[in-house]
Coordinates of C-alpha atoms and ligand atoms in Angstrom, one line a residue:
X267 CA -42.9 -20.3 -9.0
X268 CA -43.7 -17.4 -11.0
X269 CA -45.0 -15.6 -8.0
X270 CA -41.6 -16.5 -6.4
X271 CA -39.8 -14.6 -8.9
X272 CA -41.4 -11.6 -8.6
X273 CA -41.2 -11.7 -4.5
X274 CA -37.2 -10.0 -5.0
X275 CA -35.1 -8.7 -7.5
X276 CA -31.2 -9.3 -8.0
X277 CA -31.2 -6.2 -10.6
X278 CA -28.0 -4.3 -10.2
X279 CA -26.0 -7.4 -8.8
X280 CA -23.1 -8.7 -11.1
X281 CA -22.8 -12.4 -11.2
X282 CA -20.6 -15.2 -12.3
X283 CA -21.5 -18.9 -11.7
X284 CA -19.2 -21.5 -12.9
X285 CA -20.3 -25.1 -14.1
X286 CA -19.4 -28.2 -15.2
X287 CA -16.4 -30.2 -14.5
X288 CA -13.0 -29.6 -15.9
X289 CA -11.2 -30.9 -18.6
X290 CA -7.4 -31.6 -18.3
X291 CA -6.0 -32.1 -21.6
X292 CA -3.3 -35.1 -22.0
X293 CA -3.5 -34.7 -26.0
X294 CA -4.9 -32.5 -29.1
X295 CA -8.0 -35.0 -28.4
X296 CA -8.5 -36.4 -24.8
X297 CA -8.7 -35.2 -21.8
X298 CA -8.9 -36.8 -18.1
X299 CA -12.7 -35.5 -16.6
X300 CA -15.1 -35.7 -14.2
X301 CA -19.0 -36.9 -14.1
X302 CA -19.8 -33.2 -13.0
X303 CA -22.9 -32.7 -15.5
X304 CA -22.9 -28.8 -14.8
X305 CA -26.6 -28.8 -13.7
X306 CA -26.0 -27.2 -10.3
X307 CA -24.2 -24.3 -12.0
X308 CA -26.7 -23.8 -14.6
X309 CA -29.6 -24.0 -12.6
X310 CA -27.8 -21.3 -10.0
X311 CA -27.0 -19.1 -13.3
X312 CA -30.6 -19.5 -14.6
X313 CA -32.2 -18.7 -11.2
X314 CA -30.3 -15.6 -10.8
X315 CA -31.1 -14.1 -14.5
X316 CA -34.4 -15.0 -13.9
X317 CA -34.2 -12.6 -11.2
X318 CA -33.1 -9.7 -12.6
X319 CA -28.9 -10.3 -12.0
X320 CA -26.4 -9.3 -14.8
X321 CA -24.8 -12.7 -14.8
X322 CA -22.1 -14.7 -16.6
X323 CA -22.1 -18.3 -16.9
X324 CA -18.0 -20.2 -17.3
X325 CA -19.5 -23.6 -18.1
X326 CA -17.4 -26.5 -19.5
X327 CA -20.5 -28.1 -20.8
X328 CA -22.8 -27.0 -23.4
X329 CA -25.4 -24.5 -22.6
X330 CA -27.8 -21.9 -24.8
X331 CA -28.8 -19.1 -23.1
X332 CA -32.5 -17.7 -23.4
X333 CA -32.1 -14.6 -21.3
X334 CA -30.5 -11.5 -22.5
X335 CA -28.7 -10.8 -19.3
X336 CA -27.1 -14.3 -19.3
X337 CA -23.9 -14.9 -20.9
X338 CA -22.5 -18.4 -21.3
X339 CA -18.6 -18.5 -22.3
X340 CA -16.8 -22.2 -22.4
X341 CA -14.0 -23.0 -20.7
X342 CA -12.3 -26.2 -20.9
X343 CA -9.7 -26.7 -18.1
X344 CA -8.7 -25.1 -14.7
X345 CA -5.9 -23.4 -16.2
X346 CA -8.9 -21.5 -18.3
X347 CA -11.0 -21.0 -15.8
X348 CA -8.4 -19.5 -13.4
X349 CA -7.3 -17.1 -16.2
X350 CA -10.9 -15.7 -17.0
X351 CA -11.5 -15.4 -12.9
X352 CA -9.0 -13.4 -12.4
X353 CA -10.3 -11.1 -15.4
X354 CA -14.1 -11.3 -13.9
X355 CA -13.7 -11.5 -10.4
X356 CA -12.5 -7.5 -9.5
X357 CA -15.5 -6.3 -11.4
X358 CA -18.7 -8.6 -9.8
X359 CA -20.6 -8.7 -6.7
X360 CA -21.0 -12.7 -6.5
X361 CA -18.9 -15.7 -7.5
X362 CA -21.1 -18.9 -7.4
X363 CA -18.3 -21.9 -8.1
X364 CA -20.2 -24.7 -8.8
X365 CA -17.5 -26.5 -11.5
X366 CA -15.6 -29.0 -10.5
X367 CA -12.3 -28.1 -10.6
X368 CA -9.8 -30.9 -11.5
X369 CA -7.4 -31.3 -8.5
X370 CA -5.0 -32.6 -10.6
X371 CA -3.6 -32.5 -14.9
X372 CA -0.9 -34.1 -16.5
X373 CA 2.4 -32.8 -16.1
X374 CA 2.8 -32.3 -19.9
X375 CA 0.5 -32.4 -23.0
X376 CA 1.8 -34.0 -25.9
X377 CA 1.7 -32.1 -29.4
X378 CA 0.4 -35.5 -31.3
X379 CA -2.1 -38.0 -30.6
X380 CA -0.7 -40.6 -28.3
X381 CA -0.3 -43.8 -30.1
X382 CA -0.4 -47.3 -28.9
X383 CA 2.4 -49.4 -29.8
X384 CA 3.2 -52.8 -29.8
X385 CA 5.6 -53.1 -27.3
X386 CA 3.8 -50.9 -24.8
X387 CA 1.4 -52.5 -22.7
X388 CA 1.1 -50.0 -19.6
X389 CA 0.9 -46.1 -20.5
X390 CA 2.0 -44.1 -17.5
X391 CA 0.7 -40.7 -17.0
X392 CA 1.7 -38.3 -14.4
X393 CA -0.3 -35.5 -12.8
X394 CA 1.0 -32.5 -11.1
X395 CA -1.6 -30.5 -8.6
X396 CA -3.8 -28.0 -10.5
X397 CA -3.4 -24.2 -8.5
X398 CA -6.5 -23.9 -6.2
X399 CA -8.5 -21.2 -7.9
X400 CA -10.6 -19.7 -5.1
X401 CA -7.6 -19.5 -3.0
X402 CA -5.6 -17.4 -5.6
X403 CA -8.5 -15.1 -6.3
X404 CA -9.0 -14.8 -2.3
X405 CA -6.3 -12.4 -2.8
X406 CA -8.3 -9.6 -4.3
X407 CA -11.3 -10.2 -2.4
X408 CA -12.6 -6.9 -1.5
X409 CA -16.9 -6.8 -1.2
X410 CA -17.1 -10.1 -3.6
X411 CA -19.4 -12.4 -2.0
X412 CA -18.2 -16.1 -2.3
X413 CA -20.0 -19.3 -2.7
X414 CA -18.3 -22.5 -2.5
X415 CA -20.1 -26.0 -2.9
X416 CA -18.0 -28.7 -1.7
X417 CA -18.5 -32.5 -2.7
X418 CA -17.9 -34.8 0.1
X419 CA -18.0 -38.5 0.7
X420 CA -17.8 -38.4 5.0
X421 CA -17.5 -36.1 7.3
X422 CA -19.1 -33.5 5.1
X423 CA -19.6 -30.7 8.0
X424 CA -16.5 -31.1 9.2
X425 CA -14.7 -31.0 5.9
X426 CA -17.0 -27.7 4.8
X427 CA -16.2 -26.0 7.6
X428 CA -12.7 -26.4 6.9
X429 CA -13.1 -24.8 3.9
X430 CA -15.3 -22.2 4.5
X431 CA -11.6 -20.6 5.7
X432 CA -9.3 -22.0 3.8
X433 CA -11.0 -20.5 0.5
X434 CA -11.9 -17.3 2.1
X435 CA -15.4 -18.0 1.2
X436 CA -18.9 -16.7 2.6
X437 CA -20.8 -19.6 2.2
X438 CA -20.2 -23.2 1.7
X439 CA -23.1 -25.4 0.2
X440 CA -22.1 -28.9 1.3
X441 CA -22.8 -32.0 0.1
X442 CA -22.7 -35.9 0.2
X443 CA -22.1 -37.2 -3.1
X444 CA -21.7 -40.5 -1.5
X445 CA -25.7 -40.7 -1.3
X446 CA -27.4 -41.6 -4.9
X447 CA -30.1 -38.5 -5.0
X448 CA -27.4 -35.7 -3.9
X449 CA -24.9 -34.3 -6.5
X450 CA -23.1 -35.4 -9.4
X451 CA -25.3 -35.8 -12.6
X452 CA -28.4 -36.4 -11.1
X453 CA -31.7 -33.8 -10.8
X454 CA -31.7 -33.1 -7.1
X455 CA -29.4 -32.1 -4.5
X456 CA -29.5 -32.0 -0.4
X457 CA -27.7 -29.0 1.1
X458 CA -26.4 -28.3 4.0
X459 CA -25.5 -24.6 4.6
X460 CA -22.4 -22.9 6.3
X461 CA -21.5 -20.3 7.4
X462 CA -18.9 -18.6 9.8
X463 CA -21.6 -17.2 12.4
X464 CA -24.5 -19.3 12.3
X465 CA -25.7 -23.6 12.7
X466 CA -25.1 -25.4 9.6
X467 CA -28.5 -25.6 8.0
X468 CA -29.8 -28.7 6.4
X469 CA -32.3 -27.7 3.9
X470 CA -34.2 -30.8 2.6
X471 CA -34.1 -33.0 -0.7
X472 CA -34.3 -30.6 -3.4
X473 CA -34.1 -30.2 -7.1
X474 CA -31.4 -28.2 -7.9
X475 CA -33.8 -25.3 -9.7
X476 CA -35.3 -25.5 -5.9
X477 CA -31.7 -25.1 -4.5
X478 CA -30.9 -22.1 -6.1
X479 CA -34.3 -20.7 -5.8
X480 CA -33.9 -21.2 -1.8
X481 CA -30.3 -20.2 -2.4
X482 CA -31.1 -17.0 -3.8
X483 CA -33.3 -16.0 -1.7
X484 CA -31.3 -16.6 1.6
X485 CA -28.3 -14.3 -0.3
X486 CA -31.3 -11.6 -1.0
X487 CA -32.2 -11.5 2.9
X488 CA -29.0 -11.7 3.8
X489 CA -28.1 -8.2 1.7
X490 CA -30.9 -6.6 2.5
Ligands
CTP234 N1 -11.8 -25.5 -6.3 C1 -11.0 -24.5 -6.7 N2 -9.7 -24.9 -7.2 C2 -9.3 -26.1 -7.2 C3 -10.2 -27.2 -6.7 C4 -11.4 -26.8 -6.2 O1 -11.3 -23.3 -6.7 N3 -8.1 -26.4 -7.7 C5 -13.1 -25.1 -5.8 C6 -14.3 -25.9 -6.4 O2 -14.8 -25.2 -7.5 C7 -15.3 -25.8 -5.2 C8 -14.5 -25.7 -4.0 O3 -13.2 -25.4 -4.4 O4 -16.1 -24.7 -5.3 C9 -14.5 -27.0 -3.2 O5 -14.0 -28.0 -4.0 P1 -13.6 -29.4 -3.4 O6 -13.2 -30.4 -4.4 O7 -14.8 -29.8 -2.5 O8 -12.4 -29.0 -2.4 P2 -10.8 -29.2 -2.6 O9 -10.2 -27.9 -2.0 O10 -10.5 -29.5 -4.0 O11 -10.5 -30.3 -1.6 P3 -10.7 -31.9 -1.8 O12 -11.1 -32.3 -3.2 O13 -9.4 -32.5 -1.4 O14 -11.8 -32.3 -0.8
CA235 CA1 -11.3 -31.3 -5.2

C-alpha cells in the first residue's frame, strides 16, 4: 500500500469529491434521506490527498480530516450542494460525485415543527424534482474531468451508459446496489467502468479504499 502511494503523484491536481446522501428538509428538525453512508466519497477524497491532490471534500456526513491538503465542508441538501458546485467547479481539475443526490424534496418547508393532531391520521407530503446538479454544471465544463457513480438495481450498463451523456461526464463508475456486498453502507463495492471509447470494465469485488486506489490510478494513466 505504502509502496502504491509513492508509485504516482496527483500534486498540482485540484479536487472535489462529494459524499454522503442528501438531506431534504420538510421541518426546522427532519428531513427525508437516504442510507448513503458517504464511505465511497470519503475513501475517493482520502485516496487522492494521500496522493498528493489539493482536494475538497462536500460530505453530508461527518468526517475529520488528518491531511493538511484535505478540506471537509458539510452540506446538507441538494440545494447546498448545487450552490457550493457552482462556486468550486470553474476553479478544479476533477469532480468526483459520489453523494447521493436526493431526486426529489418537499415542495415547501414549514417554519415550525410539524405537529400531530388528533383529527389527522394521514400526513401528506409532496415532493417536487430536485434540479439535476451535474447537468447544470455541464454548462461550464471546460477541461474539468467528471466522475459520475451511478446506483442501479437492473440493467446497470445499459442505464450507465445512458448517463455517461446525459451528465456530460468522463467516467461513470457503475454499480448494482441490488447485490448485498456492492454499494450503499457497506465496506466494499464492485465497479464496472465506462467510458465513451472503450469496453465497460468490470473490476472485481473491492473495498472501496481499493476502488479508489485502482480508481486513481487509471485517472493518473489516463493523464499522463
Ligand atoms: N446526481 C446529480 N443531481 C441529481 C441527482 C443525481 O448530479 N439531482 C448525480 C449523482 O450524484 C450521481 C449521478 O448523478 O453522481 C448519478 O445518480 P443516479 O441517481 O444514478 O442518476 P439519476 O440521474 O438521478 O437517475 P435515476 O436515479 O433515475 O437512475
Ligand atoms: Ca437518482
Amino acid at each position: 500500500e505504502d509502496q502504491f502511494a509513492e508509485s504516482f503523484s496527483l500534486a498540482g491536481s485540484k479536487i472535489v469529491v462529494t459524499a454522503g446522501g442528501t438531506k431534504e428538509p420538510l421541518d426546522p428538525v427532519r428531513y427525508i434521506g437516504n442510507n448513503s453512508s458517504g464511505k465511497m466519497g470519503i475513501a475517493m477524497a482520502e485516496q487522492a490527498a494521500q496522493l498528493g491532490g489539493q482536494v475538497t471534500l462536500l460530505s453530508t456526513v461527518p468526517y475529520i480530516s488528518h491531511l493538511p491538503n484535505l478540506t471537509v465542508e458539510r452540506i446538507s441538501s441538494a440545494a447546498d450542494l448545487l450552490k457550493r458546485l457552482l462556486e468550486l467547479f470553474p476553479k478544479i481539475d476533477v469532480l468526483v460525485m459520489a453523494a447521493a443526490v436526493a431526486d426529489f424534496r418537499p415542495v415547501s418547508v414549514s417554519d415550525q415543527k410539524i405537529k400531530k393532531t388528533s383529527d389527522n391520521d394521514h400526513l401528506n407530503i409532496e415532493l417536487v424534482k430536485n434540479p439535476d446538479i451535474l447537468k447544470t454544471i455541464a454548462t461550464d465544463k471546460k477541461n474539468q474531468f467528471v466522475v459520475v457513480f451511478a446506483a442501479e438495481t437492473q440493467d446497470v450498463i445499459k442505464n450507465a451508459e445512458k448517463k455517461l451523456q446525459t451528465k456530460n461526464a468522463d467516467v461513470i463508475l457503475a454499480n448494482d446496489v441490488s447485490r448485498s456486498d456492492a454499494g450503499f453502507n457497506v465496506d466494499t463495492n464492485q465497479i464496472t467502468l465506462i467510458t465513451a471509447d472503450k469496453r465497460p470494465d468490470n473490476w472485481p469485488l473491492l473495498t472501496k479504499k481499493q476502488v479508489a486506489q485502482r480508481f486513481w490510478q487509471y485517472y493518473h494513466s489516463l493523464k499522463n
